[in-house]
Coordinates of C-alpha atoms in Angstrom, one line a residue:
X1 CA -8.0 -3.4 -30.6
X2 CA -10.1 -2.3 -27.9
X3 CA -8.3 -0.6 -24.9
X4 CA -7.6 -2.5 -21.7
X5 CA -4.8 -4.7 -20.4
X6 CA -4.3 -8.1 -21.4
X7 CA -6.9 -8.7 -23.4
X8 CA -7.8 -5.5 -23.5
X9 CA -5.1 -3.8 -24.6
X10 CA -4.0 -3.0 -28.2
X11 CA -3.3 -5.9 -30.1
X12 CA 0.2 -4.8 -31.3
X13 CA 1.4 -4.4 -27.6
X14 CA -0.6 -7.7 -26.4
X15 CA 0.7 -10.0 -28.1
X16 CA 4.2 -9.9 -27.5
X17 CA 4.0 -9.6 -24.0
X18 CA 1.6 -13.0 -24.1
X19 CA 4.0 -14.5 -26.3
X20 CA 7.1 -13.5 -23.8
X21 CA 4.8 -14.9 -21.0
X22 CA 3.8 -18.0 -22.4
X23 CA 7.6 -19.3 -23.1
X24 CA 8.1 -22.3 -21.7
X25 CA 9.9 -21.8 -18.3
X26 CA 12.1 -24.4 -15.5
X27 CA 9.6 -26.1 -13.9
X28 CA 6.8 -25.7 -15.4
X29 CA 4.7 -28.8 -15.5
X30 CA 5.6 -29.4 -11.6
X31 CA 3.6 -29.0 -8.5
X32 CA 2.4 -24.9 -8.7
X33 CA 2.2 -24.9 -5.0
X34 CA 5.4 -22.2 -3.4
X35 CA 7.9 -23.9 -1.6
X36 CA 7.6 -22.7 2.0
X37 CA 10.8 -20.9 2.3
X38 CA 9.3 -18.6 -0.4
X39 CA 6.6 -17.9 1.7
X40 CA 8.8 -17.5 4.5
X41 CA 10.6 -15.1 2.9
X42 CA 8.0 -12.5 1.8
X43 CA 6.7 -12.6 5.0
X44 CA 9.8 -11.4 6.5
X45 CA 10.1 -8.7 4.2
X46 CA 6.2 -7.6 5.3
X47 CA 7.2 -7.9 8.8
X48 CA 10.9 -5.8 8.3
X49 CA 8.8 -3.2 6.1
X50 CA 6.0 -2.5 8.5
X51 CA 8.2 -2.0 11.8
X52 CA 9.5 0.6 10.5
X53 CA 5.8 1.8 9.7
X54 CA 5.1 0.8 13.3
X55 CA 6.9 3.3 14.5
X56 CA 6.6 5.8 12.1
X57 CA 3.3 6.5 11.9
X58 CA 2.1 7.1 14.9
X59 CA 5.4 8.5 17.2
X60 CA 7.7 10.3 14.1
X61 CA 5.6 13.3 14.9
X62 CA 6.7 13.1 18.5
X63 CA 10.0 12.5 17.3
X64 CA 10.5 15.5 15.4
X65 CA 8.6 18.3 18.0
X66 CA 11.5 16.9 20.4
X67 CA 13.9 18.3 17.7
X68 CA 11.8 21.8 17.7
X69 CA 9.4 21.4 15.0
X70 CA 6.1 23.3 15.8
X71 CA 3.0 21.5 14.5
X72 CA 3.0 23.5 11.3
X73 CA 6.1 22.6 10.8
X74 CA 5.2 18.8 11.4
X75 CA 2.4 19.5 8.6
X76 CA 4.7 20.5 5.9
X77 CA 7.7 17.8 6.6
X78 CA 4.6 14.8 6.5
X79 CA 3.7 16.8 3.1
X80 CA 7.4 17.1 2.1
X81 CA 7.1 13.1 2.2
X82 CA 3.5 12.3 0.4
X83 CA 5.0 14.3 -2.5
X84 CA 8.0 12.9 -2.8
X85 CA 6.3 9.5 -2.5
X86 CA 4.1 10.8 -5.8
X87 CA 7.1 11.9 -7.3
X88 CA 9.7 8.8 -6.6
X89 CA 7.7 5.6 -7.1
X90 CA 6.6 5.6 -10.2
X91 CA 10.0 6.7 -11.4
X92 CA 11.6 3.7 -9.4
X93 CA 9.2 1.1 -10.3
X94 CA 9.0 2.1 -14.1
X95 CA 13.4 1.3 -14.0
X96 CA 12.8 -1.6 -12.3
X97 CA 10.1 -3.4 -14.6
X98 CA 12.1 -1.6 -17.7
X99 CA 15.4 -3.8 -16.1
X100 CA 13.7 -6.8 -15.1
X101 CA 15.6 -6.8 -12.1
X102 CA 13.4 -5.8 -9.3
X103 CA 14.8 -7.9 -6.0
X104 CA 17.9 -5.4 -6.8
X105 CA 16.3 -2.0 -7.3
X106 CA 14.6 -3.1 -4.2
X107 CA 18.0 -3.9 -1.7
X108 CA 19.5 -0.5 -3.4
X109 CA 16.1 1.5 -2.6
X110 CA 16.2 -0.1 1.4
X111 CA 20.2 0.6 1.7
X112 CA 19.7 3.7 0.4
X113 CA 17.0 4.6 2.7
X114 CA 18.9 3.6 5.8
X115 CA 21.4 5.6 5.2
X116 CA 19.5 8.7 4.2
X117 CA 17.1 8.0 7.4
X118 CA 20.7 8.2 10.0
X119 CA 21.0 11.5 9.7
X120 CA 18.0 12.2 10.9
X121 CA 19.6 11.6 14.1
X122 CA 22.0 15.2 14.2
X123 CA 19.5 17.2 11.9
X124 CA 19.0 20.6 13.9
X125 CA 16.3 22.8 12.4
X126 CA 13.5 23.1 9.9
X127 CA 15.9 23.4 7.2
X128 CA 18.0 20.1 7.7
X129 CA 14.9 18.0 8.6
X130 CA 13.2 19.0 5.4
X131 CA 16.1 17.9 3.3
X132 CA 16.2 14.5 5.0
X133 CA 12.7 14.2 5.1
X134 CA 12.7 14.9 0.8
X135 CA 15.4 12.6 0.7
X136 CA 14.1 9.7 2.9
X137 CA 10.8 9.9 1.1
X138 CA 12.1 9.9 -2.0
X139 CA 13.9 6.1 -1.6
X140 CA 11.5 4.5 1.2
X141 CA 8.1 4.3 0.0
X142 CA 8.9 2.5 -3.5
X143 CA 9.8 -0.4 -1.2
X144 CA 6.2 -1.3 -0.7
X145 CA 4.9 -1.3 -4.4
X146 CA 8.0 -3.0 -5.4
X147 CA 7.5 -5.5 -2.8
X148 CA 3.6 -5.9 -3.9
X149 CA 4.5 -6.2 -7.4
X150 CA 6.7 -9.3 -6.4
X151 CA 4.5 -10.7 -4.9
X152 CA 2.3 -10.6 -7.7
X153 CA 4.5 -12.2 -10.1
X154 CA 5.2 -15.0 -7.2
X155 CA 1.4 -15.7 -7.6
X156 CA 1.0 -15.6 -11.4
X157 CA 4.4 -17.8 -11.1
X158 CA 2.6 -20.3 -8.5
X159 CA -1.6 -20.2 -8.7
X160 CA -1.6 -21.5 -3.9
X161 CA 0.6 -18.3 -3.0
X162 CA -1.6 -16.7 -0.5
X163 CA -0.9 -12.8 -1.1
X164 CA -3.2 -12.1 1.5
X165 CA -2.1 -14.5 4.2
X166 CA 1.7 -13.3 3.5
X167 CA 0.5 -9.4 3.9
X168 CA -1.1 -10.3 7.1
X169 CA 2.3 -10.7 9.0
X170 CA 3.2 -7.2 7.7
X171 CA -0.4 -5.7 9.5
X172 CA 0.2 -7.8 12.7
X173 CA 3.7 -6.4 12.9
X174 CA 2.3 -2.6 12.4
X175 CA 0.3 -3.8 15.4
X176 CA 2.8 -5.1 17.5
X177 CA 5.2 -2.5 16.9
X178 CA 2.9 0.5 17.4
X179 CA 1.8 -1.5 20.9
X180 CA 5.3 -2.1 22.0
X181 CA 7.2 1.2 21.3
X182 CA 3.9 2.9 22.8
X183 CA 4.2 0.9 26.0
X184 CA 8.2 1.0 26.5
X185 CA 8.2 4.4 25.4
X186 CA 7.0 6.2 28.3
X187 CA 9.5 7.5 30.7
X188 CA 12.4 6.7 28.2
X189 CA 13.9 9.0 26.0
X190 CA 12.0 10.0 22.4
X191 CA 15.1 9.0 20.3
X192 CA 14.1 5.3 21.0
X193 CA 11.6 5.6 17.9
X194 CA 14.4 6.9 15.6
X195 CA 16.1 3.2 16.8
X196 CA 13.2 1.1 16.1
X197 CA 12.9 2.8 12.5
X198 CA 16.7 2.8 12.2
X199 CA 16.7 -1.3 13.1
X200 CA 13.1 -1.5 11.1
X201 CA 15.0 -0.1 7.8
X202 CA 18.1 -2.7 8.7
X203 CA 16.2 -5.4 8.6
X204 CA 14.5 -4.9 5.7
X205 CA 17.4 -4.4 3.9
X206 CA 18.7 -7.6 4.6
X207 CA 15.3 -9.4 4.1
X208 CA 15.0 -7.8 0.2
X209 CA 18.1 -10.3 -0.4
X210 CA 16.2 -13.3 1.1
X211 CA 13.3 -12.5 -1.2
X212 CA 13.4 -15.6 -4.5
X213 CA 15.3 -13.8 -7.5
X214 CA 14.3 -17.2 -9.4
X215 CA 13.2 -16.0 -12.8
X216 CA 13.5 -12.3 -11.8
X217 CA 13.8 -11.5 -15.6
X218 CA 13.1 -14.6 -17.4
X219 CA 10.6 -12.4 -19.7
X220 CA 12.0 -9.3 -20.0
X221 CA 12.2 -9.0 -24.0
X222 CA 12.0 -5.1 -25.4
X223 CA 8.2 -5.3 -26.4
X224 CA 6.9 -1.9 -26.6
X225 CA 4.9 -2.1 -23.4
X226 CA 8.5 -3.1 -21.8
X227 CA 9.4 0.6 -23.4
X228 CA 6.5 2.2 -22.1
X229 CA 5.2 0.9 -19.0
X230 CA 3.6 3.6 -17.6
X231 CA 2.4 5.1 -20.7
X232 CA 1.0 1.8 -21.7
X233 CA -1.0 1.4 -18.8
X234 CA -2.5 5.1 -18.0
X235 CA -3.8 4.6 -22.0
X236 CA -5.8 1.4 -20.2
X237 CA -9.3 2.5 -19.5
X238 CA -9.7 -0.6 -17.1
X239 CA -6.8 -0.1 -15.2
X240 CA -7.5 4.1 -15.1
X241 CA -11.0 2.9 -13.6
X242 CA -9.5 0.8 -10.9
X243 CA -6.7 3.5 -10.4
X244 CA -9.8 6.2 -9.3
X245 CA -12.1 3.7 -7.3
X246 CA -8.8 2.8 -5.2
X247 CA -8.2 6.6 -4.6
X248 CA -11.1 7.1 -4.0
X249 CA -11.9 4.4 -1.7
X250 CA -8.5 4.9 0.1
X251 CA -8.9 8.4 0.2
X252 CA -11.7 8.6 2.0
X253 CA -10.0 7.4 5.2
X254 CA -8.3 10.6 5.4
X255 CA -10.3 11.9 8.1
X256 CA -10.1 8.5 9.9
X257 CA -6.1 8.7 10.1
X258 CA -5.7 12.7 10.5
X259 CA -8.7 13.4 12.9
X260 CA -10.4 10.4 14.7
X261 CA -7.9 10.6 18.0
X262 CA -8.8 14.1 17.9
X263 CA -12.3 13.9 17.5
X264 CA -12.8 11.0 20.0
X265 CA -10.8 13.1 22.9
X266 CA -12.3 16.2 22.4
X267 CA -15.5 14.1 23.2
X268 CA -14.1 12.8 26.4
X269 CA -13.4 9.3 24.5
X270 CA -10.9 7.6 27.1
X271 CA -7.4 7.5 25.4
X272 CA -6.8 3.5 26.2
X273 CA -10.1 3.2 24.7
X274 CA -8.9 5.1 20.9
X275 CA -6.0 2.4 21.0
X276 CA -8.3 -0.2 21.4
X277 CA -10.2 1.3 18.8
X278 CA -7.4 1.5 16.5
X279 CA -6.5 -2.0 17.5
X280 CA -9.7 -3.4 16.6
X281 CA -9.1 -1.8 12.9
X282 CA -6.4 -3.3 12.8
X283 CA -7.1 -6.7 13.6
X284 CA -10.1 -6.6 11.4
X285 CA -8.0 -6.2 8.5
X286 CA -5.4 -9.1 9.5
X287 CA -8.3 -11.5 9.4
X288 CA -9.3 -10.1 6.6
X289 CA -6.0 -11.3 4.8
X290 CA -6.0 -14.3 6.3
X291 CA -8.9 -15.4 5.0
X292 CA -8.6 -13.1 1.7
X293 CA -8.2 -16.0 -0.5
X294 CA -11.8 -17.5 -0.1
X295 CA -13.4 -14.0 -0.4
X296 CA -11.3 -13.1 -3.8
X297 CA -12.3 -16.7 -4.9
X298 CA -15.6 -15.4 -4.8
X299 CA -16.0 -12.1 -5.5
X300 CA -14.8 -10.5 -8.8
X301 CA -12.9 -7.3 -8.5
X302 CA -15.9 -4.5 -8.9
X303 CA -17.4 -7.0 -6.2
X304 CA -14.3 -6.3 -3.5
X305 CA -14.8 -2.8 -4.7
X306 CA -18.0 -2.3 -4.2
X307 CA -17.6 -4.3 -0.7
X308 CA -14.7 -1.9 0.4
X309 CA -17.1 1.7 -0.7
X310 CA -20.3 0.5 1.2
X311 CA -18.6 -0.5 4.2
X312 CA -16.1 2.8 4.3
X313 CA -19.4 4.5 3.6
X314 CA -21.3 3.3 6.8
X315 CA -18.3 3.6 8.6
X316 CA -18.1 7.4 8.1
X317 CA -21.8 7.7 8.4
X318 CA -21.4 6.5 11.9
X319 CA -18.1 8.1 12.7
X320 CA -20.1 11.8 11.8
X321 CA -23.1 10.8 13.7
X322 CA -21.5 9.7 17.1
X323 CA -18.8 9.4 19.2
X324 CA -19.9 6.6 21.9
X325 CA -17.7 4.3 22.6
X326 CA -19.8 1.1 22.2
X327 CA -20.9 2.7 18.5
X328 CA -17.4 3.0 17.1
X329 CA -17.0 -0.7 18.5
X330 CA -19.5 -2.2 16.7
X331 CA -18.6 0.1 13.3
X332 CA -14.6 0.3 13.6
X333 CA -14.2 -3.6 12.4
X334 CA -15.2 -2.3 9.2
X335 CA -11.9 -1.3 8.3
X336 CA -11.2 -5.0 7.5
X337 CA -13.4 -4.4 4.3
X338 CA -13.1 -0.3 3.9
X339 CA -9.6 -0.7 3.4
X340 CA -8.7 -4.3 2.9
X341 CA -11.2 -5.4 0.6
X342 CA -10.5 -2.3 -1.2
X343 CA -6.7 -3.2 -1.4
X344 CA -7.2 -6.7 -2.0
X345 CA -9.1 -5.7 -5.5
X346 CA -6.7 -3.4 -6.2
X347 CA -3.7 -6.3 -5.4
X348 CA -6.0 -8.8 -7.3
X349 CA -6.3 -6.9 -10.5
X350 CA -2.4 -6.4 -11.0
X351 CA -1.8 -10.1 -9.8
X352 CA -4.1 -11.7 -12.2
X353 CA -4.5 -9.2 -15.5
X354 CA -1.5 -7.2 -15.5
X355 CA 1.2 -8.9 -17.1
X356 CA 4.2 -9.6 -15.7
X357 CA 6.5 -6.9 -17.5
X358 CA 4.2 -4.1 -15.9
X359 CA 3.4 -5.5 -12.5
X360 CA 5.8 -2.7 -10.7
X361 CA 4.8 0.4 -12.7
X362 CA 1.0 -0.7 -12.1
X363 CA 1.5 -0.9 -7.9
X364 CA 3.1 1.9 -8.1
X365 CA 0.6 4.1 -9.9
X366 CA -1.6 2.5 -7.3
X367 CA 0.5 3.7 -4.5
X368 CA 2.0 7.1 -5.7
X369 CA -1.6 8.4 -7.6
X370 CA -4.4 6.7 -5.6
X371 CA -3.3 6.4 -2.7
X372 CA -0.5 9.7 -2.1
X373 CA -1.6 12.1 -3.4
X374 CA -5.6 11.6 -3.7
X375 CA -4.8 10.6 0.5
X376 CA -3.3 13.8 0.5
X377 CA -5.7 16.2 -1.1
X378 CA -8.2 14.7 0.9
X379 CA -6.4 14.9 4.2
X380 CA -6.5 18.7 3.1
X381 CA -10.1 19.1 2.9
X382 CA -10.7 17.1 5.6
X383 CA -8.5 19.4 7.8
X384 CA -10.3 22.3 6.7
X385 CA -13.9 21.4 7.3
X386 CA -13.0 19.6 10.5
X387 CA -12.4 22.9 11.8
X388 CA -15.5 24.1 11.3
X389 CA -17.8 21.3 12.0
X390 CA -15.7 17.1 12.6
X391 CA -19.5 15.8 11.5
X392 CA -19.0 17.7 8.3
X393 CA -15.2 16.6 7.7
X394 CA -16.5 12.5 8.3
X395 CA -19.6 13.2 6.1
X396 CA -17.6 14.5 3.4
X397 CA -15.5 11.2 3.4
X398 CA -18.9 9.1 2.8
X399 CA -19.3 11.3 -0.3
X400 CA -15.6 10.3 -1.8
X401 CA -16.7 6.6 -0.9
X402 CA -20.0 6.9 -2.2
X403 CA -17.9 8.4 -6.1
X404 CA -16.1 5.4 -5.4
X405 CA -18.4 3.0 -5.6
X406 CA -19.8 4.2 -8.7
X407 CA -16.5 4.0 -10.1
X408 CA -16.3 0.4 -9.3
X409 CA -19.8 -0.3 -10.4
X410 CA -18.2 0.5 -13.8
X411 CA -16.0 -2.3 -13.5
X412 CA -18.7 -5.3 -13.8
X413 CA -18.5 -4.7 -17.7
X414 CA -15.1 -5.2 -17.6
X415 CA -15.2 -8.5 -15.4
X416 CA -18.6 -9.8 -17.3
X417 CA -16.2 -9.4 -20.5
X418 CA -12.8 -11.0 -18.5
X419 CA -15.3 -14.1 -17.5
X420 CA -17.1 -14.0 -21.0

């Protein structure tokens, strides 16, 4: 057999996991369409799971120079987390597709990280906020493959689920959240963003039990992908390709995330201006989920890939060239495509040529490999020639877009054979 997934793959592992995935299941025959409680409910869990990003991402570092951490310091604990995140998900997601039970790795994963995130609250010192932070990072961030992977298998399980329409509750919530806790926050004390985490990780919790266990392991058979998960698939060239044209893609917004604020107030950028600018971002991608269904319709997955490089390429392009405000207006909405197109192929590939008994070792290669710790490495570089000149830290970033669209130029072959 020739390598690849599903069609790809080698013969001896293919054919038992289309064989378990053919069986004839309860309800099949009937209307494909989700119910809209199943909707509902991964919604929900997108909404839960990005409050607690919300609040995270942009205040935590706040958070944790109130408890004495110098910005060094602040470096090394966000670092502490990206590897742990690496280290953790695939680990987690391989048990979880090996069990076939994945709605209850998931509740254990989002109890477990609301009780490792409370002691946050009495940590004193570098020492105790490392630990936590190891430990937190260890259990939080497989929630969001995990959740993807679901997801997936809810859309292989009924053709109408919008993925992208669901995800766009759990960007608009980022958005609200980061708005609200930035607006309340002022003049109250710091510790109110270690609540809205705190409640954030609560409610997800409680929303991984709402999510539809129906047919959660209806499958699940001991083929030797089943064995193997993660072995199976890195021995996919396909799925290896799309693998380096997401990290490479997603990595090149490294400079974006770490040093765009920076850059734009050093340049006298006003600073309700850079949130609007984030904002806009933002928004772009929520429309770009809404409507995600028609543009996947269309476009095969080097196509999304290929639309995510080009436009994180102009964007940088622009980013290194200028800082005026009414530039990075008319550029910024490009993160609609730079990053969600990007993730869309990425989500697209897994939902629709994965199979099922692999789904949550695939997102999490996705998350832990291209988008950890590529993000990471390139979040160093881009730290160390923003130093020196920030046009040569953005420019850099078109470069890791421009390898990733090659990358995904070598997936046409792959979707010319898939349609063939």
């Amino acid at each position: 057999g020739k390598p690849g997934i599903d069609g790809d793959i080698d013969a001896s592992v293919a054919a038992p996991l289309r064989r378990g995935s053919s069986r004839r299941r309860p309800g099949a025959g009937h209307d494909p369409s989700p119910r809209v409680p199943e909707l509902l409910r991964f919604a929900a869990f997108y909404v839960a799971l990005f409050v607690v990003l919300g609040a995270w991402v942009p205040y935590w570092p706040l958070w944790l120079s109130s408890r004495g951490a110098t910005d060094a310091e602040i470096g090394v604990l966000v670092g502490i987390g990206i590897l742990a995140r690496a280290a953790a998900t695939p680990w987690f997601a391989s048990r979880a597709d090996r069990s076939g039970h994945r709605r209850g790795w998931m509740t254990g994963l989002a109890v477990a990280s609301g009780l490792l995130f409370a002691p946050f609250f009495w940590a004193n010192g570098f020492a105790a906020l490392a630990a936590f932070s190891l430990a937190f990072g260890l259990v939080y961030p497989p929630l969001f493959p995990l959740g993807d992977s679901m997801s997936a298998i809810e859309a292989q399980r009924s053709p109408r689920f919008d993925y992208g329409r669901v995800r766009s509750f759990g960007s608009l919530s980022f958005l609200a959240t980061a708005l609200l806790v930035g607006e309340v926050l002022p003049g109250r004390s710091i510790d109110l963003v270690y609540g809205a985490i705190l409640l954030g990780l609560v409610a997800t919790a409680f929303t991984t039990l709402l999510l539809p266990a129906r047919g959660d392991d209806e499958d699940h058979h001991e083929s030797p992908a089943a064995r193997q998960p993660m072995r199976t698939l890195i021995r996919d060239r396909t799925f290896v390709r799309v693998l380096t044209a997401t990290g490479l893609i997603q990595a090149s917004h490294a400079a974006y995330y770490g040093f765009s604020t920076l850059h734009w107030k050093a340049s006298g950028v006003a600073e309700g201006t850079i949130g609007l600018l984030w904002a806009e971002g933002v928004l772009a991608e929520i429309l770009l989920f809404t409507v995600g269904r028609n543009l996947t319709s269309r476009l095969r997955t080097s196509g999304l890939f290929a639309l995510g490089a080009t436009a994180a390429i102009l964007r940088w392009l622009a980013l290194a060239a200028t800082t005026d405000p009414t530039a990075l207006a008319a550029t910024n909405w490009l993160h609609g495509l730079s990053f969600g197109a990007t993730h869309l192929a990425a989500y697209g590939y897994v939902a629709s040529r994965i199979p099922r008994r692999l789904a949550s070792t695939a997102q999490s290669l996705l998350s832990a490999l291209a988008t950890g710790l590529t993000s990471a490495g390139a979040t160093a570089i881009a730290g160390l020639l923003f130093t020196r000149s920030p046009t040569l830290a953005f420019g850099s970033m078109s470069a890791l877009a421009a390898l990733g669209l090659w990358t995904a130029l070598g997936l046409r072959r792959a979707d010319d054979e898939r349609r063939g």
